Amino acid sequence: MITVEGSVQRSGMGAGTWALVTRDGTSYEIHPGAPKDLLQPGARVRVKGEVREDVMTIAMIGPVLEVKSFELLE
Amino acid sequence: MRRLLLVGLFLVGLIWALMSYPGLANRGEYQSIVLDFREDLTDAQIESELSTIAQQYGVIPRPNSIFSKTDHVYILDGNSQLLKTLRQSDLKDYTESIDANYIYQAFAVPNDPGYVKQWNLKSISVETAWDQTKGIGVTVAVIDTGVSQVPDLKKTKFVAGYDFVNDKKDASDDNGHGTHVAGTIAQSTNNNYGVAGIAYEASLMPLKVLSASGGGTIVDIAEAIRFAADKGADVINMSLGGGGDTAILREAIDYAHSKGVVIVAAAGNANTNAASYPARYPTVIAVSATDSSGLKAPYSNFGAGVDISAPGGSKVNGDAGGILQETIDPESGSAFASFQGTSMAAPHVAGVAALIKSVGVKDPDAVAEILKRSAHAIPDDTLNHFGAGLLNAGEAVKLAQRENLDVKDFLRWLRDNGYFNLKFWFDGGVVALLPKIAMVLGSYLLAWFLRGYLPLASLSLGSGLVLGSSGLFFLRGFYIFDLPQFPFRVLGSSIAELGGAIQGSALLNPIFASVLIPFCLVAFLLGHAQWKWFAIGSTLGVASCLAVSAAIDPGMAWLGTGMAARIFLVINTLLCLGLGYLAAKAAHSGTRTEVL
């Protein structure tokens, strides 16, 4: 389980996907099934989740993060 | 006698080569004949000749255009028989030439109306390749979100695939990605509809491993790879990535490779310094993406593991910069859509791999070698944005036809024995070897000229000479996956090259590539018994490095690549030489004093 802080963004790769981008520019691909409230473009969030080493995607924007819980910042 | 035999053999070979040369005369097509009358004939004479022809042969010569009359050029309908007859008639006395009016054809430009928007296909010179092959007899497996037979895939051949997500035979697409990728490989072409694909006479094998959301598990992917290998696929395209190294996927890839399948995968879209899995596996061709101007696309991964680059497009300035193919659309069923990504770059390489296979090259390592050797190399690619270079379909097919290349056993040995394994990666293209050797030799030559003052066997002098001239240049192309590469670039750079090493610029920085650092080294170290030799060595090394750069490639930051840079380098070379000479003399007399 890891904790990642960053902003939620819509990525234009493939047919489109959700990304979590940290302050240092690392991006995670948010695994499908994440709560709707999290998926707001520009939202600053702290996410607890697991990196899915067994999943590959068409977007390929970074590690696939399966969200377990999250909190909105500020 | 022996010489005569050799001459005879040579002549036979020459004649055979001339006869088998497929010249224009042998294969050109024409339906008309050109008559070029002599310039000194009057209009009346020409008119009388023309009416004679009309009477004798029943064809009416006509001027080719409004300009033809003054040039005395006429054409008439006719075939090779008439051409022969005319050439043997009296007409030859009145003409400068009687020739077949050959029909010149541009390269096979397809009639698909959307082809003009496919900048990506033109940029890989696919038309030249189409002259030779369109991929007939080859099967390409598309391991993706599935493939739906949209109208512009109706004329494309399909073989049975499988849907590993829902465990069924129909591997239709419910995302749009796989159909788009399949379009780049083999969109129905020359069908007066839509857009073109690269290997449009090849067959597609649709294998669905990714769900509608665009993700899937490595277990499904590994099974799909084995399915493709067992069912006769020649090429596998995987426009997908992520996760880590797993035995199940690695073994599936090795299995397919051992069965002769060329495996191509996208390098990934995280703009990071390593290809993602599965592209990273040594037997997989990892493809980075370029935009319409041939630069690295902003999202594309680069560096460790990237083998070659191909158009992936960039939609930063709108849809025209993306890759256009037909794919599924929730509302109208199908639509032409512009996508971007290394996902789009990989199928370009898979398509060209299919073309290579269709002209008879079977070994996957040989196909990879042809792809890399025929690629348009990008100079000064210090960060390995492009691998071997930009994909070139025309050159690849030409190279594939020349001979059946076998990969050098040495390369295979290296890869199998772990140099190209999953920890390290080596970019052989990054170091221009000859200038480096010239720099080291040059610095030793300078030291030899000053041998009266220098202890040539000294270790500190030697290390100064190497660090000043070339650095440990073999380290420059060395990568450890997922670690920053700049420490190796810095270690692999000489003192003069340090300025650009961290950013990975191939340009020399005038602060570093000057007499400045040698001067500081000499100033600080000349008093030290051992380090002074290092200072002098590096001064001579820098002199050699700057001299070679001035001669071969005077590219400098701020000063450009022209005369200004060259003059700057020559002046600093001379300053370094002078400094080295004075310092060597001073150090020598200093040593003597100590000894005395």
Short mmCIF file of N, CA and C in Angstrom, two decimals, chain B residues 37 41-55 60-63 69 72 74 91 94:
data_model
loop_
_atom_site.label_atom_id
_atom_site.label_comp_id
_atom_site.label_asym_id
_atom_site.label_seq_id
_atom_site.Cartn_x
_atom_site.Cartn_y
_atom_site.Cartn_z
N PHE B 37 10.47 15.62 -85.22
CA PHE B 37 11.03 15.96 -86.54
C PHE B 37 12.24 16.87 -86.40
N LEU B 41 13.42 21.29 -90.80
CA LEU B 41 12.33 21.06 -91.74
C LEU B 41 11.34 22.23 -91.71
N THR B 42 10.76 22.51 -92.86
CA THR B 42 9.72 23.54 -92.88
C THR B 42 8.39 22.92 -92.48
N ASP B 43 7.44 23.79 -92.14
CA ASP B 43 6.12 23.29 -91.74
C ASP B 43 5.49 22.47 -92.86
N ALA B 44 5.72 22.92 -94.11
CA ALA B 44 5.13 22.22 -95.27
C ALA B 44 5.68 20.80 -95.39
N GLN B 45 7.00 20.66 -95.19
CA GLN B 45 7.61 19.33 -95.28
C GLN B 45 7.01 18.41 -94.21
N ILE B 46 6.88 18.95 -93.00
CA ILE B 46 6.34 18.13 -91.91
C ILE B 46 4.90 17.72 -92.22
N GLU B 47 4.09 18.71 -92.72
CA GLU B 47 2.70 18.40 -93.06
C GLU B 47 2.63 17.24 -94.06
N SER B 48 3.52 17.27 -95.04
CA SER B 48 3.46 16.22 -96.07
C SER B 48 3.85 14.87 -95.48
N GLU B 49 4.84 14.86 -94.55
CA GLU B 49 5.22 13.60 -93.89
C GLU B 49 4.07 13.07 -93.04
N LEU B 50 3.40 13.99 -92.34
CA LEU B 50 2.30 13.58 -91.46
C LEU B 50 1.16 12.95 -92.26
N SER B 51 0.87 13.54 -93.44
CA SER B 51 -0.24 12.97 -94.21
C SER B 51 0.15 11.62 -94.80
N THR B 52 1.44 11.44 -95.12
CA THR B 52 1.91 10.13 -95.59
C THR B 52 1.68 9.06 -94.53
N ILE B 53 2.05 9.41 -93.29
CA ILE B 53 1.87 8.45 -92.19
C ILE B 53 0.39 8.09 -92.06
N ALA B 54 -0.48 9.14 -92.10
CA ALA B 54 -1.90 8.92 -91.94
C ALA B 54 -2.42 7.96 -93.01
N GLN B 55 -1.93 8.14 -94.24
CA GLN B 55 -2.37 7.27 -95.33
C GLN B 55 -1.86 5.84 -95.18
N ILE B 60 -3.64 9.06 -87.18
CA ILE B 60 -3.43 10.47 -87.42
C ILE B 60 -2.52 11.08 -86.35
N PRO B 61 -1.31 11.50 -86.77
CA PRO B 61 -0.42 12.12 -85.78
C PRO B 61 -0.99 13.47 -85.36
N ARG B 62 -0.77 13.82 -84.08
CA ARG B 62 -1.28 15.10 -83.58
C ARG B 62 -0.21 15.75 -82.70
N PRO B 63 -0.23 17.08 -82.65
CA PRO B 63 0.73 17.72 -81.74
C PRO B 63 0.41 17.33 -80.29
N LYS B 69 4.11 22.20 -81.74
CA LYS B 69 4.30 22.51 -83.16
C LYS B 69 5.64 23.19 -83.39
N HIS B 72 8.28 20.75 -83.16
CA HIS B 72 8.15 19.67 -84.15
C HIS B 72 7.94 18.31 -83.50
N TYR B 74 5.33 15.36 -82.40
CA TYR B 74 3.98 14.84 -82.64
C TYR B 74 3.85 13.47 -82.00
N LEU B 91 10.87 7.51 -92.74
CA LEU B 91 10.60 8.56 -91.76
C LEU B 91 11.85 8.90 -90.95
N TYR B 94 13.74 12.02 -91.66
CA TYR B 94 13.15 13.33 -91.36
C TYR B 94 13.08 13.62 -89.85
#
